[in-house]
Every structure is written in C-alpha cells, then in structure tokens.
PDB file of C-alpha atoms and ligand atoms in Angstrom:
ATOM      1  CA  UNK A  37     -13.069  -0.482  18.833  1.00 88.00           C
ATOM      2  CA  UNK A  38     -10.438  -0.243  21.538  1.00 96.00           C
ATOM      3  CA  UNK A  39      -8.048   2.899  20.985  1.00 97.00           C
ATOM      4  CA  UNK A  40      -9.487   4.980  18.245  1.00 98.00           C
ATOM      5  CA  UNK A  41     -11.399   7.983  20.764  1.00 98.00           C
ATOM      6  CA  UNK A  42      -9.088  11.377  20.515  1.00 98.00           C
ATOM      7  CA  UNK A  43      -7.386   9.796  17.572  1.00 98.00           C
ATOM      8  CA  UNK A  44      -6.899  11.619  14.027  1.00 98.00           C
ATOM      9  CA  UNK A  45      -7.080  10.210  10.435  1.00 99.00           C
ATOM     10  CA  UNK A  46      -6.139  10.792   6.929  1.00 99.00           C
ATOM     11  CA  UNK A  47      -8.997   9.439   4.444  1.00 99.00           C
ATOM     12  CA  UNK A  48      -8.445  10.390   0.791  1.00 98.00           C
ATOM     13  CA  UNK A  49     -10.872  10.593  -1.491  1.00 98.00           C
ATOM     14  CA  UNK A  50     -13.276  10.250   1.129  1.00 98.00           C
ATOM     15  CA  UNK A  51     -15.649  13.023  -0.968  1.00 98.00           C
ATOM     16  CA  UNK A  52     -17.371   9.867  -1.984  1.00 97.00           C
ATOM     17  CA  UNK A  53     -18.166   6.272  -2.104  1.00 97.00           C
ATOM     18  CA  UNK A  54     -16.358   4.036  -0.135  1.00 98.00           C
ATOM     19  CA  UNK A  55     -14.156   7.048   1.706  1.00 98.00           C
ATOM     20  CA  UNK A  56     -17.059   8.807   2.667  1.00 98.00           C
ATOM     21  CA  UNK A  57     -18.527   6.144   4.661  1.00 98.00           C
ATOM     22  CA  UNK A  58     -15.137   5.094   5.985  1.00 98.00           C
ATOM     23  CA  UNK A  59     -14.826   8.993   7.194  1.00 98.00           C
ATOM     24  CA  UNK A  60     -18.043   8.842   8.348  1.00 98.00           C
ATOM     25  CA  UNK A  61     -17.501   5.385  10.630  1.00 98.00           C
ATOM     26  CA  UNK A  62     -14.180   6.768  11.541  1.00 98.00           C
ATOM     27  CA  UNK A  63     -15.716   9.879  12.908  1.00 98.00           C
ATOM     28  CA  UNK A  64     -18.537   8.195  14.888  1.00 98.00           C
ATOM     29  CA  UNK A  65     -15.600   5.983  16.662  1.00 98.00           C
ATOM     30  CA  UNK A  66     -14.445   9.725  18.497  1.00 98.00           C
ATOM     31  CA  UNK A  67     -11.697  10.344  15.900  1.00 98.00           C
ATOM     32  CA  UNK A  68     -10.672  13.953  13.758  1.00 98.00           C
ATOM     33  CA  UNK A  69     -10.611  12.834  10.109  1.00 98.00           C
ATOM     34  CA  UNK A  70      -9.426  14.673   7.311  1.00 98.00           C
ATOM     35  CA  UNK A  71     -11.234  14.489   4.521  1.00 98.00           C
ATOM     36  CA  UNK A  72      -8.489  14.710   1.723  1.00 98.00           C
ATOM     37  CA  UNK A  73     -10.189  15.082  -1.875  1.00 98.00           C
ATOM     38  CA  UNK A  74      -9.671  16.876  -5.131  1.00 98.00           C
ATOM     39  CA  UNK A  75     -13.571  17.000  -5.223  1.00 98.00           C
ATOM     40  CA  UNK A  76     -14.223  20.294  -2.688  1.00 96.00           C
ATOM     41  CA  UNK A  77     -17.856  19.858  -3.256  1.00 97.00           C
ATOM     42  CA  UNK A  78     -17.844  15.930  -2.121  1.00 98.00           C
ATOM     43  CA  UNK A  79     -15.178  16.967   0.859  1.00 98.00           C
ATOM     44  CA  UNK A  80     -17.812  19.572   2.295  1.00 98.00           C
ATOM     45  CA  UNK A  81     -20.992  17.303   1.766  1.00 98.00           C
ATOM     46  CA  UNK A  82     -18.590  14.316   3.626  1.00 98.00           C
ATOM     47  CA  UNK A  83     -17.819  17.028   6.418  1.00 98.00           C
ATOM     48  CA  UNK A  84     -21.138  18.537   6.931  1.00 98.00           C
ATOM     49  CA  UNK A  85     -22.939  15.191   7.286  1.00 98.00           C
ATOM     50  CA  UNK A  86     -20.048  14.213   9.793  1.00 98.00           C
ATOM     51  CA  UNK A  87     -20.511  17.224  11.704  1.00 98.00           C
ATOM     52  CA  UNK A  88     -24.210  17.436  11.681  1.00 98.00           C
ATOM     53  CA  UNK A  89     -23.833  13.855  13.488  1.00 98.00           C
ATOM     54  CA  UNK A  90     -21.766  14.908  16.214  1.00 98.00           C
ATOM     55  CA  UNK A  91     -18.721  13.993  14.631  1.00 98.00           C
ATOM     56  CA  UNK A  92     -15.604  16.278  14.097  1.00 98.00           C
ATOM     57  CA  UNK A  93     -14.128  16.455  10.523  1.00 98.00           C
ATOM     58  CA  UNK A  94     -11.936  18.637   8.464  1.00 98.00           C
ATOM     59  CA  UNK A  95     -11.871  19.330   4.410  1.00 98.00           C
ATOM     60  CA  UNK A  96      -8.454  19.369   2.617  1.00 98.00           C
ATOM     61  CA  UNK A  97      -8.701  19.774  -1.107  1.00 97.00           C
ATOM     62  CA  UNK A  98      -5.838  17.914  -2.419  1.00 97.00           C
ATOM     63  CA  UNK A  99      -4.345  16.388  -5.686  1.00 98.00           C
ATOM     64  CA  UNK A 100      -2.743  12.769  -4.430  1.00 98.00           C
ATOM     65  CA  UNK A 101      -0.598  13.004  -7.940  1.00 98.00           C
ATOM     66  CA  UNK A 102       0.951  16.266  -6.844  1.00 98.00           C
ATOM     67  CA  UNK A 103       3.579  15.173  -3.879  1.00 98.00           C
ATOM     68  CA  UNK A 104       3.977  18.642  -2.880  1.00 98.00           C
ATOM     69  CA  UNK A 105       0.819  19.617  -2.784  1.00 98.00           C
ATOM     70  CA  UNK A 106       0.624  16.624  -0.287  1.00 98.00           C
ATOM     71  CA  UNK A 107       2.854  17.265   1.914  1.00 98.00           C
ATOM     72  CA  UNK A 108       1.523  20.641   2.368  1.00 98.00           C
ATOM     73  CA  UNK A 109      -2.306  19.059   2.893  1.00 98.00           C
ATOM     74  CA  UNK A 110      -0.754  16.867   5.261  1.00 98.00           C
ATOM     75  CA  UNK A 111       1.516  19.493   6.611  1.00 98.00           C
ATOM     76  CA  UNK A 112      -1.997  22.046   6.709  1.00 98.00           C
ATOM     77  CA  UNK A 113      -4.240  19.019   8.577  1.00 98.00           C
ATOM     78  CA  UNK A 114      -1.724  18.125  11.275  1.00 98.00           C
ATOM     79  CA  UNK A 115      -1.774  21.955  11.958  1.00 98.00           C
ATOM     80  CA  UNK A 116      -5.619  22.297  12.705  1.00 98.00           C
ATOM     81  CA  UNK A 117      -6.320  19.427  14.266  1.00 97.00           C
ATOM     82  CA  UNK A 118      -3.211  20.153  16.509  1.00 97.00           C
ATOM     83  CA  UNK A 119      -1.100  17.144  16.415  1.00 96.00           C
ATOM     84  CA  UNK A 120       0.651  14.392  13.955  1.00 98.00           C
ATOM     85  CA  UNK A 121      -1.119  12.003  11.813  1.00 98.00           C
ATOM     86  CA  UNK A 122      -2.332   8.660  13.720  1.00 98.00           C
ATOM     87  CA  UNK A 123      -4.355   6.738  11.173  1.00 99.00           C
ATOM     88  CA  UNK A 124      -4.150   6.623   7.552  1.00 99.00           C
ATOM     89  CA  UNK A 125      -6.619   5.534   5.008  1.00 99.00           C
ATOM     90  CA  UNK A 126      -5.151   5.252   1.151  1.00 99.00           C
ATOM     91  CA  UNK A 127      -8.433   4.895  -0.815  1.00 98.00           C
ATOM     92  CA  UNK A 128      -8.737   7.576  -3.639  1.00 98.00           C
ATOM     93  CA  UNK A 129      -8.673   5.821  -6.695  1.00 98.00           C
ATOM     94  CA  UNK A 130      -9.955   5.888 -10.356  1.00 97.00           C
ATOM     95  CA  UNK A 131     -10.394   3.441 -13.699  1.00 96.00           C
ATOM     96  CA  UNK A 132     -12.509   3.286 -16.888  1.00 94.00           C
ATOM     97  CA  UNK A 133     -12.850   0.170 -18.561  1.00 92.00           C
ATOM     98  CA  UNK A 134     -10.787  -0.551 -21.541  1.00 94.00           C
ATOM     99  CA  UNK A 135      -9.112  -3.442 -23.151  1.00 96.00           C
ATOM    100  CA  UNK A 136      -5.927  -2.717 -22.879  1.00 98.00           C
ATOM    101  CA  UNK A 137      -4.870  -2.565 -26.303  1.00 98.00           C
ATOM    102  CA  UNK A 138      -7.046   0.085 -26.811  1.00 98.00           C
ATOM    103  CA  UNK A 139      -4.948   2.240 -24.266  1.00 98.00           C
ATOM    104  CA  UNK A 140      -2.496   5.086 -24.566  1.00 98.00           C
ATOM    105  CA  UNK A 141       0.544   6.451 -22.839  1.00 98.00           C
ATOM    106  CA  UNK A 142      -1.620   9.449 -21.701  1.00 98.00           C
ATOM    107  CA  UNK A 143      -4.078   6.925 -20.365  1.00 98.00           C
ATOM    108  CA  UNK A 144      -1.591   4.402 -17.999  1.00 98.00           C
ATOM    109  CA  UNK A 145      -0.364   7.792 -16.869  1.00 98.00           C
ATOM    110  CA  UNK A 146      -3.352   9.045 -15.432  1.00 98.00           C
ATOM    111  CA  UNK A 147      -4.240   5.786 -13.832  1.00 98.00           C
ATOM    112  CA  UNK A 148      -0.998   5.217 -12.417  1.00 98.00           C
ATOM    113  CA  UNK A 149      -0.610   8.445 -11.326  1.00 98.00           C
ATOM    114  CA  UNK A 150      -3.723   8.325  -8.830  1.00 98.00           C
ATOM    115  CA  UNK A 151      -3.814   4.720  -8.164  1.00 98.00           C
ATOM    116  CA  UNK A 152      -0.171   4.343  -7.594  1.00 98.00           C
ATOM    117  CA  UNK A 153       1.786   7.464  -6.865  1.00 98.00           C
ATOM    118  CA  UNK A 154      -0.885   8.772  -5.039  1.00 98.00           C
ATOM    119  CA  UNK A 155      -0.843   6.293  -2.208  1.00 98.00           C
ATOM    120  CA  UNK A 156       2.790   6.094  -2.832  1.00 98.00           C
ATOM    121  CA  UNK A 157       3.036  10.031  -2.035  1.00 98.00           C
ATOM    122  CA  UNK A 158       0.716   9.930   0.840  1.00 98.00           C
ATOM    123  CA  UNK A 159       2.053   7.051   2.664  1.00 98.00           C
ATOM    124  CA  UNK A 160       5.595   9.378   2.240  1.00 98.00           C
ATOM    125  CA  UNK A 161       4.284  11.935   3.491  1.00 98.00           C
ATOM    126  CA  UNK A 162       2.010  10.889   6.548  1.00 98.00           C
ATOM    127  CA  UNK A 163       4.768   7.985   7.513  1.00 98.00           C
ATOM    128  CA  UNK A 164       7.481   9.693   8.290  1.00 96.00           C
ATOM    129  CA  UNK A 165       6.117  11.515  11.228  1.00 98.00           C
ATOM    130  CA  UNK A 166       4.511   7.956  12.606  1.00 98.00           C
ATOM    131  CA  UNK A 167       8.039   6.613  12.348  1.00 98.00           C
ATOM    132  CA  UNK A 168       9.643   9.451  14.480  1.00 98.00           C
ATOM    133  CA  UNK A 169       6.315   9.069  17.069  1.00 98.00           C
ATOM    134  CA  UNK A 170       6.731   5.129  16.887  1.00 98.00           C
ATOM    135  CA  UNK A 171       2.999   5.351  16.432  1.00 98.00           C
ATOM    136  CA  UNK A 172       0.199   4.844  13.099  1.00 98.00           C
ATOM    137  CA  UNK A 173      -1.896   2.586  11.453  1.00 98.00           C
ATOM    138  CA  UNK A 174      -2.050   2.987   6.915  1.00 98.00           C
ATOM    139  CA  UNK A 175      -5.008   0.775   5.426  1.00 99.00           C
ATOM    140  CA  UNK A 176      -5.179   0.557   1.817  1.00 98.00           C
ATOM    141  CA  UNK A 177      -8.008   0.176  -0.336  1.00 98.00           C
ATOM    142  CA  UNK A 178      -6.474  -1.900  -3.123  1.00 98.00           C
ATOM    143  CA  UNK A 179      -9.112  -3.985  -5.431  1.00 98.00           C
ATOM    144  CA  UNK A 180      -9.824  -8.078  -5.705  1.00 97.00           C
ATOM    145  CA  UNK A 181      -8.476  -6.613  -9.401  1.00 97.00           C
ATOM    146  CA  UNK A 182      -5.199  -6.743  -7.888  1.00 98.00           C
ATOM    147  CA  UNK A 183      -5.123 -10.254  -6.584  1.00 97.00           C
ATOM    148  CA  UNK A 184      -7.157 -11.925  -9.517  1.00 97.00           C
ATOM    149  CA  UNK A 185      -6.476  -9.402 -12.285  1.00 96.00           C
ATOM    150  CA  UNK A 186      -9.950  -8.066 -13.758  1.00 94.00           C
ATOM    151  CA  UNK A 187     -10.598  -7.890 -17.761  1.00 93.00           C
ATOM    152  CA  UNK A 188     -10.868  -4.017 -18.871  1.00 94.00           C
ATOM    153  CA  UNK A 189      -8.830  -2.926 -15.955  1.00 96.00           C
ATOM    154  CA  UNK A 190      -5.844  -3.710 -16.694  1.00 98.00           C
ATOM    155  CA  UNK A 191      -3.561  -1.193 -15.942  1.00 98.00           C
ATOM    156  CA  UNK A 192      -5.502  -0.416 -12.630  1.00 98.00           C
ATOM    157  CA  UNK A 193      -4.955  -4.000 -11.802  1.00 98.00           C
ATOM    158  CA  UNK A 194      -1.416  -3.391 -12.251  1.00 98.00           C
ATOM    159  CA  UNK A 195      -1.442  -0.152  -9.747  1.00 98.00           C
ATOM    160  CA  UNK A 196      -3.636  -2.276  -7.131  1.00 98.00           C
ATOM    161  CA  UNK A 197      -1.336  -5.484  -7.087  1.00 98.00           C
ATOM    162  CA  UNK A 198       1.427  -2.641  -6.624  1.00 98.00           C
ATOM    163  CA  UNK A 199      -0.221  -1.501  -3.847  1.00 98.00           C
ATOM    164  CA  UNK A 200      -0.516  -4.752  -2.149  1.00 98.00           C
ATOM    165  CA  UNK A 201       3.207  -5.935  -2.249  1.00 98.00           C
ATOM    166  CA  UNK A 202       4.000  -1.629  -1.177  1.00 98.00           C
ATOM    167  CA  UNK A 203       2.142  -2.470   1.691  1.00 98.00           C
ATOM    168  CA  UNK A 204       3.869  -5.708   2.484  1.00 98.00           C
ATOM    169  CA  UNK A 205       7.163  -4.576   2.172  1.00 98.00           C
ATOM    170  CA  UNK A 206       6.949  -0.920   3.915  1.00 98.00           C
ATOM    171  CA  UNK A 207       5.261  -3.092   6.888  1.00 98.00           C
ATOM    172  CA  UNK A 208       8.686  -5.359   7.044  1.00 98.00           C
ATOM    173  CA  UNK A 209      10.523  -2.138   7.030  1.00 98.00           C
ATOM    174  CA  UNK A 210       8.644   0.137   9.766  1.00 98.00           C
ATOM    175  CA  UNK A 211       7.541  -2.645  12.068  1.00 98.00           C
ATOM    176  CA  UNK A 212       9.697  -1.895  14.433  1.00 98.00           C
ATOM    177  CA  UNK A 213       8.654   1.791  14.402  1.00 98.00           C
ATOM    178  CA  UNK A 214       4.932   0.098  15.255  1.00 98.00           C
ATOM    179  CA  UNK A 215       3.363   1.541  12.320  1.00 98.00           C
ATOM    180  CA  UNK A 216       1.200  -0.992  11.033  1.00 98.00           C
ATOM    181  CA  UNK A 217       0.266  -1.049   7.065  1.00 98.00           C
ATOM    182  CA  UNK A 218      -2.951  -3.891   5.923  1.00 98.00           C
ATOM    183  CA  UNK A 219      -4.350  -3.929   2.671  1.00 98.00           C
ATOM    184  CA  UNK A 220      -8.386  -3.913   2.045  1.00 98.00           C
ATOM    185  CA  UNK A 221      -9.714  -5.491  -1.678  1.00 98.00           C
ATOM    186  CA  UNK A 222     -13.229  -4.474  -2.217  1.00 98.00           C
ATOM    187  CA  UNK A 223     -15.077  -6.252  -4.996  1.00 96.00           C
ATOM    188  CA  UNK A 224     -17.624  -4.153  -6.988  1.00 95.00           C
ATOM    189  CA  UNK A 225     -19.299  -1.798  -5.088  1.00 96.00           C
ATOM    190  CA  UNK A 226     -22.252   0.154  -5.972  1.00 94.00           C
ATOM    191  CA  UNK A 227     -20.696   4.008  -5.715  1.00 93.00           C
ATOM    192  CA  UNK A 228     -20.537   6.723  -8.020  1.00 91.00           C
ATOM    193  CA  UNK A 229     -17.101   4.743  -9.580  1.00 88.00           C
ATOM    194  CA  UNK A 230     -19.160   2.120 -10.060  1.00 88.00           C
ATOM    195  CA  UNK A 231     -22.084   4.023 -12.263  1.00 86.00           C
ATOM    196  CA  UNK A 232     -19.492   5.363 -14.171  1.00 85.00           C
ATOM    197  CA  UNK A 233     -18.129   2.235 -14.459  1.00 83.00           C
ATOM    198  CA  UNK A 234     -21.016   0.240 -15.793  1.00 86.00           C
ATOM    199  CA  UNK A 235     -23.410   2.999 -17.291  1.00 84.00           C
ATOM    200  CA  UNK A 236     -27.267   2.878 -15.989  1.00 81.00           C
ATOM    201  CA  UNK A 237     -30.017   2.058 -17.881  1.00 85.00           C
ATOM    202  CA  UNK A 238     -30.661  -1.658 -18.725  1.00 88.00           C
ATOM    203  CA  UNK A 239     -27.568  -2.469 -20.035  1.00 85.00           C
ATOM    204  CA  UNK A 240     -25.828  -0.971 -16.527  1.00 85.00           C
ATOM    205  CA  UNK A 241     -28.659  -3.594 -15.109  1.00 88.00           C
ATOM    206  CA  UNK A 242     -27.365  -6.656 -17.157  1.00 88.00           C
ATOM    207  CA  UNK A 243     -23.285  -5.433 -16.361  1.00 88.00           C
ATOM    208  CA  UNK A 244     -24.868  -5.709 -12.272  1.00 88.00           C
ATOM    209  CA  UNK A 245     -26.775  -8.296 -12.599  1.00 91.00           C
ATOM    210  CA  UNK A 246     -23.776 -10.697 -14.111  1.00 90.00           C
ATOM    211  CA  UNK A 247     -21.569  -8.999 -11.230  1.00 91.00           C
ATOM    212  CA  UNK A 248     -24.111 -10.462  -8.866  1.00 95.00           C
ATOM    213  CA  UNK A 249     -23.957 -13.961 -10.631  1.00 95.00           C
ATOM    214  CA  UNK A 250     -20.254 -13.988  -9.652  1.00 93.00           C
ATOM    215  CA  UNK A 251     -20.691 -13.099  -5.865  1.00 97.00           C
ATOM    216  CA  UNK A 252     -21.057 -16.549  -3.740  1.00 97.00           C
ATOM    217  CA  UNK A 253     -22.831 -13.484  -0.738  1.00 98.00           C
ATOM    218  CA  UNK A 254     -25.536 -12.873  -3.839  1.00 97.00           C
ATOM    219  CA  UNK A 255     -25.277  -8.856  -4.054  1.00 97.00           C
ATOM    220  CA  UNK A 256     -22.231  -6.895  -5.263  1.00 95.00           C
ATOM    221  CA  UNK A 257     -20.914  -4.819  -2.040  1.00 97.00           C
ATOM    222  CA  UNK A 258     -21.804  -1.511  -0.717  1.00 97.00           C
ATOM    223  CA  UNK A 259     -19.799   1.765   0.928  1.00 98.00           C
ATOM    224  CA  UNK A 260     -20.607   0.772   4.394  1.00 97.00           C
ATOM    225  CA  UNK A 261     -19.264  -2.853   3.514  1.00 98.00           C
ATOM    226  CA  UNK A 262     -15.648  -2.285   4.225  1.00 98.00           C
ATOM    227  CA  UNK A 263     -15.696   0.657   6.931  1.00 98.00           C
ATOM    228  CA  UNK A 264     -15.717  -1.696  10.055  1.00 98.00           C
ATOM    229  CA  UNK A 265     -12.805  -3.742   8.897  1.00 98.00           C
ATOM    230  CA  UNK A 266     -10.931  -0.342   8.142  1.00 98.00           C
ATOM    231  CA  UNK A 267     -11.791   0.503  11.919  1.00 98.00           C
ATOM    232  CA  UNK A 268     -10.890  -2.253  13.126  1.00 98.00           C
ATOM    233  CA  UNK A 269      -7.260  -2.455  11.492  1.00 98.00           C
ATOM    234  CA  UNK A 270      -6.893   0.918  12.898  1.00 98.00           C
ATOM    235  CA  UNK A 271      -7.619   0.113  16.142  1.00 98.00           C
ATOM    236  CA  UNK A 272      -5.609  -1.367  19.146  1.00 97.00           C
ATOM    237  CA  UNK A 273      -7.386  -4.800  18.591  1.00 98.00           C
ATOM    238  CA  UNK A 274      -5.434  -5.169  15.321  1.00 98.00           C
ATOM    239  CA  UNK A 275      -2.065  -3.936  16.957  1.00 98.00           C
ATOM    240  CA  UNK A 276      -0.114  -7.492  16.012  1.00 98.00           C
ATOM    241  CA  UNK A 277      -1.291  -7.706  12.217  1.00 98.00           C
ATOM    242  CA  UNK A 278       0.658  -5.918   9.695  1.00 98.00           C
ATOM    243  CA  UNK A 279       1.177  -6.433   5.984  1.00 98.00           C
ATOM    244  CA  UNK A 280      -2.189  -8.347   5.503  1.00 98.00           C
ATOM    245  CA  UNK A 281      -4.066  -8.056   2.721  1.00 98.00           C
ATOM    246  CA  UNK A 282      -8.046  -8.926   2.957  1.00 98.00           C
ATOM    247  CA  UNK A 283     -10.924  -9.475   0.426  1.00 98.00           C
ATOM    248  CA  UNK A 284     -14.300  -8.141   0.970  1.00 98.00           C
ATOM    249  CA  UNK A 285     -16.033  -8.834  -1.496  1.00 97.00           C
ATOM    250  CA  UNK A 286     -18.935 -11.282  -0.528  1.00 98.00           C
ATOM    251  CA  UNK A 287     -16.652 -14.663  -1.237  1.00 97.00           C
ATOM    252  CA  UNK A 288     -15.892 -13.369  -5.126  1.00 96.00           C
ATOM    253  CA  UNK A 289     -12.189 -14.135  -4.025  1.00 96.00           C
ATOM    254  CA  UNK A 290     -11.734 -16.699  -1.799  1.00 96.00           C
ATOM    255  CA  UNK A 291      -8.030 -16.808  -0.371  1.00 94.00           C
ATOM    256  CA  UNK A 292      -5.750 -19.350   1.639  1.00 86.00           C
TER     257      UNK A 292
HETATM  258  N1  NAD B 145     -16.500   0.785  -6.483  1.00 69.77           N
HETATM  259  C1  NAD B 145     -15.923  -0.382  -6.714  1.00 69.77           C
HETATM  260  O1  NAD B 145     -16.522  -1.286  -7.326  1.00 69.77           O
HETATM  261  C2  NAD B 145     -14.547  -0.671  -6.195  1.00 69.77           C
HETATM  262  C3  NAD B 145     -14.088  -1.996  -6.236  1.00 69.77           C
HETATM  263  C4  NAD B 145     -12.813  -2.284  -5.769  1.00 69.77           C
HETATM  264  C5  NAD B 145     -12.002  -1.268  -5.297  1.00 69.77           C
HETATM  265  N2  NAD B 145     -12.466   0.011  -5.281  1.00 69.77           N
HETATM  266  C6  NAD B 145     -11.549   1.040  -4.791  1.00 69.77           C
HETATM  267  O2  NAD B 145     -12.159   1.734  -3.719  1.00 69.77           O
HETATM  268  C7  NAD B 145     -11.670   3.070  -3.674  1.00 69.77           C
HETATM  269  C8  NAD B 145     -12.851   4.036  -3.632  1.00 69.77           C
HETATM  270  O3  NAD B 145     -13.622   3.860  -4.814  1.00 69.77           O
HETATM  271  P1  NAD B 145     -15.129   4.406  -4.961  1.00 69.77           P
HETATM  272  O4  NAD B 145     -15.859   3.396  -5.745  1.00 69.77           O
HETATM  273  O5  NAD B 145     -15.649   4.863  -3.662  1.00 69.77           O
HETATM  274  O6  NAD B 145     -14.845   5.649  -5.942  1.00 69.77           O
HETATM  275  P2  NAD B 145     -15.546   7.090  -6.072  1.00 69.77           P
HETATM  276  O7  NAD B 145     -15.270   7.539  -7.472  1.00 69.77           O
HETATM  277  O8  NAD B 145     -16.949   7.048  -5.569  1.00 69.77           O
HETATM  278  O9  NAD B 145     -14.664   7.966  -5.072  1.00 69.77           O
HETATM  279  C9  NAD B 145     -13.317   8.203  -5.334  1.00 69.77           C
HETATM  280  C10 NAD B 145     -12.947   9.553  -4.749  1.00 69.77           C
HETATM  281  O10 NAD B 145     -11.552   9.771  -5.019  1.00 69.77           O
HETATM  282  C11 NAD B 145     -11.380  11.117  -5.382  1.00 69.77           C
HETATM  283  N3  NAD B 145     -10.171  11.292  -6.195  1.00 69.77           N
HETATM  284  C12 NAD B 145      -9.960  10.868  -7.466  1.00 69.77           C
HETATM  285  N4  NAD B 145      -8.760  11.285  -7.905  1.00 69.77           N
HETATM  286  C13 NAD B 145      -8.190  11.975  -6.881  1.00 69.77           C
HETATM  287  C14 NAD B 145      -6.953  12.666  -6.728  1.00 69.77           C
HETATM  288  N5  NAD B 145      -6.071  12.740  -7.739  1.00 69.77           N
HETATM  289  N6  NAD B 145      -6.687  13.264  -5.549  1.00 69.77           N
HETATM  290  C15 NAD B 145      -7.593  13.214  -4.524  1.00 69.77           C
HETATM  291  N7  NAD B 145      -8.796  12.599  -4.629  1.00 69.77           N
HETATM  292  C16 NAD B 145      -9.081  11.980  -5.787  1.00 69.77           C
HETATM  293  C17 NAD B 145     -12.634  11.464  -6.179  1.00 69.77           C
HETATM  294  O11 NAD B 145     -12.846  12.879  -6.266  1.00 69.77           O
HETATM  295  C18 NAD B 145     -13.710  10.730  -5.384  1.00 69.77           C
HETATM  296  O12 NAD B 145     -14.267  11.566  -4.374  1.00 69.77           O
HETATM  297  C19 NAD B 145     -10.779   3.239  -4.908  1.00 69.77           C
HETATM  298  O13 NAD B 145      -9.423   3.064  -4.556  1.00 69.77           O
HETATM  299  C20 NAD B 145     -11.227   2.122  -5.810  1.00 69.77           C
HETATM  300  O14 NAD B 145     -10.203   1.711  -6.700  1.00 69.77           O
HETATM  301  C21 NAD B 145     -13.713   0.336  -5.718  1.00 69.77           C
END
C-alpha cells in the first residue's frame, strides 16, 4: 500500500485476535506499531512474532477505560518510537452474551466502558497531535452488531452503533486537519472472543455452525479477514474517504 513504510501505529488490543493480525499486517507494510493491551502476556507474544519476522513493534500495557493512563501510553509510545502518532487502530473490545433483561448496572458499565470510552479516550488522546501535524488515519473496529443490532448483545450493540456515528461526526469535524476516521464491522470471527463467546464442545459447534448458515461467503470470518482493508484505509490510496463505515463479514450485512 502506497504511504505506510517509516510510518507508526496505535493498535489496541492487538494482544489477540483480530488486533494481532492487524499489528502483524501493519508491521510487514514497514510501519512501528504499538501494541496497546491490558493483556502483557498477549502484547509480548504479538511483539515477538512481529519481531522475529523482521518487523519492528513495541508493547504498551494499557487500560483503554483509564484516560490517563492513556494518555501516558500514548504519551510513553510516541517517545520510543521517536515521533507523533500517524495511524490509529480502535479495536479492543469485549461482550458476553446476555439478554438484556438479565443485565445489571455493573454489567452496561463494564461494556461501555471498553467498547465506548475506550475508543472514545484513545481517539482523544492520539487525535490531537494529528490535528496540530495536519496528518493521521483512526480505523475503528465497530461490529455488523452495530448496524443490524445482534440478540444477546445488546448493550455492546449500543457501544458499536456509538462508535460508528463518533466516527462520522469527528471525520466532519477534523477533515480539514486531513485526519481521516473509517469504520470496519466484522461479523463473527473465530478468535479467542469468539470461544468465549460461544463455548466449545458440540454445542459451541451447533452456535458455529448456525453462524455459518447466516453467512451468504459460507464460513464465519477469520483475524486475517479484515487486516488488508485496515491497511488500506491507512494508506495514501484511501486519502479521499473519511467517515465510511464497511462490513466484512462474508455478505451477512449487505449495505446500500
Ligand atoms: N470476534 C468476533 O466475532 C467479532 C465480531 C465483530 C466485531 N468484533 C470486534 O473486533 C475487535 C477485536 O475482537 P477479537 O474477537 O479479536 O477479541 P479478543 O478477545 O480476541 O481480543 C481483544 C483484545 O482486547 C484486549 N482488551 C480488552 N479490554 C481491554 C482494555 N480495557 N484495555 C486494553 N485492551 C483490552 C484484550 O486483552 C484482548 O487482547 C473487538 O472490538 C470486537 O468487538 C469481533
């Protein structure tokens, strides 16, 4: 992709799943990515592998619900890889399925606190040094749960479809600071979310197996699935697009 080589990025969560193998593609493009997870042991196994291909990566243990302790991981990343954020990828998240009726206060705090403020906080934090350079790229990872709305997942619907209209709106606003903010909607994805998610065992198998049913693509979506469309909207071929918001998801979602 054109303009990525020398660049640096901002993955959270990438200590797994989906940011992992964004990180990883990322890194194999010539850019420095920070590999921004509360899980230290996922950040170093994302780093090593990076590194052991060639690639150049750094782990930042961070909280996304804590804004100061962001701004200090940012702060701490832009130090040691020597200069301001260019690329940002928003794709930490977490759910477990419950109707919602079911659900407490403590509960729609927790998931609203990762899968809203988080992004909410690091988009703060990393955007207002692209606006003073006139310079970055943020991609979201949102969910087809926030276009369609997904049964069990209600609340995380909620913090997705949040996500998406952020995004639109904070693109209207620092367009003409050329920092760029698309959206990304996986569909089900087989990562560690997704084991939790479902369980294993045969019952996991009949959960996949309906997912599949739903997918017109006939498999529900790997990590590696969405990494080339994250590269690409963070490269110079996507410079005029901004406040976009895509489904990958093997034709689940189909939208006009
Ligand atoms: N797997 C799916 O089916 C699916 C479908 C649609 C959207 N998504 C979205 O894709 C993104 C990645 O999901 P995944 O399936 O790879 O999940 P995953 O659980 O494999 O990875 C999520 C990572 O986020 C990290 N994380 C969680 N809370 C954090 C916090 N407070 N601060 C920093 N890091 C934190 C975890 O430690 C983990 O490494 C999420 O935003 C998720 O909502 C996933």
């Amino acid at each position: 992709m054109r303009g990525l080589q020398g660049k640096t990025a901002i993955v959270t969560g990438a200590g797994s799943g989906i940011g992992r193998a964004i990180a990883t593609r990322l890194a194999t493009e010539g850019i420095t990515v920070g590999v921004f997870d509360i899980n230290a042991t996922g950040a170093g196994e994302t780093v090593a592998a990076i590194e052991a291909a060639g690639g150049k990566a750094l782990s930042v243990g961070c909280d996304i619900t804590d804004y100061a302790a962001v701004t200090e991981a940012v702060a701490a990343f832009e130090a040691q890889s020597g200069k301001g954020c260019d690329i940002l990828v928003n794709n930490a998240g977490w759910d477990t399925p419950m109707p919602f009726l079911k659900t407490d206060e403590a509960f729609w705090k927790k998931v609203t606190a990762i899968n809203w403020m988080g992004p909410l906080h690091m988009t703060h934090a990393v955007a207002t040094g692209m606006a003073q350079r006139k310079s970055g790229r943020i991609v979201n990872i949102a969910s087809d749960a926030g276009r369609v709305g997904s049964t069990g997942e209600v609340v995380y619907s909620g913090c997705k479809g949040a996500t998406i209209a952020f995004a639109k709106a904070l693109a209207r606003e620092l367009a003409r600071a050329n920092v760029t903010i698309n959206t990304v909607c996986p569909g089900p994805t087989e990562t560690p979310a997704m084991e939790a998610f479902v369980g294993t065992g045969e019952q996991g198998q009949k959960i996949r197996d309906s997912m599949v049913r739903g997918v017109p693509l006939g498999r529900i979506g790997a990590p590696d699935d969405y990494a080339g469309l994250v590269a690409f909207l963070a490269s110079d071929d996507a410079a005029f697009m901004t406040g976009q918001t895509i489904s990958v998801s093997g034709g689940l979602t189909m939208h006009g």
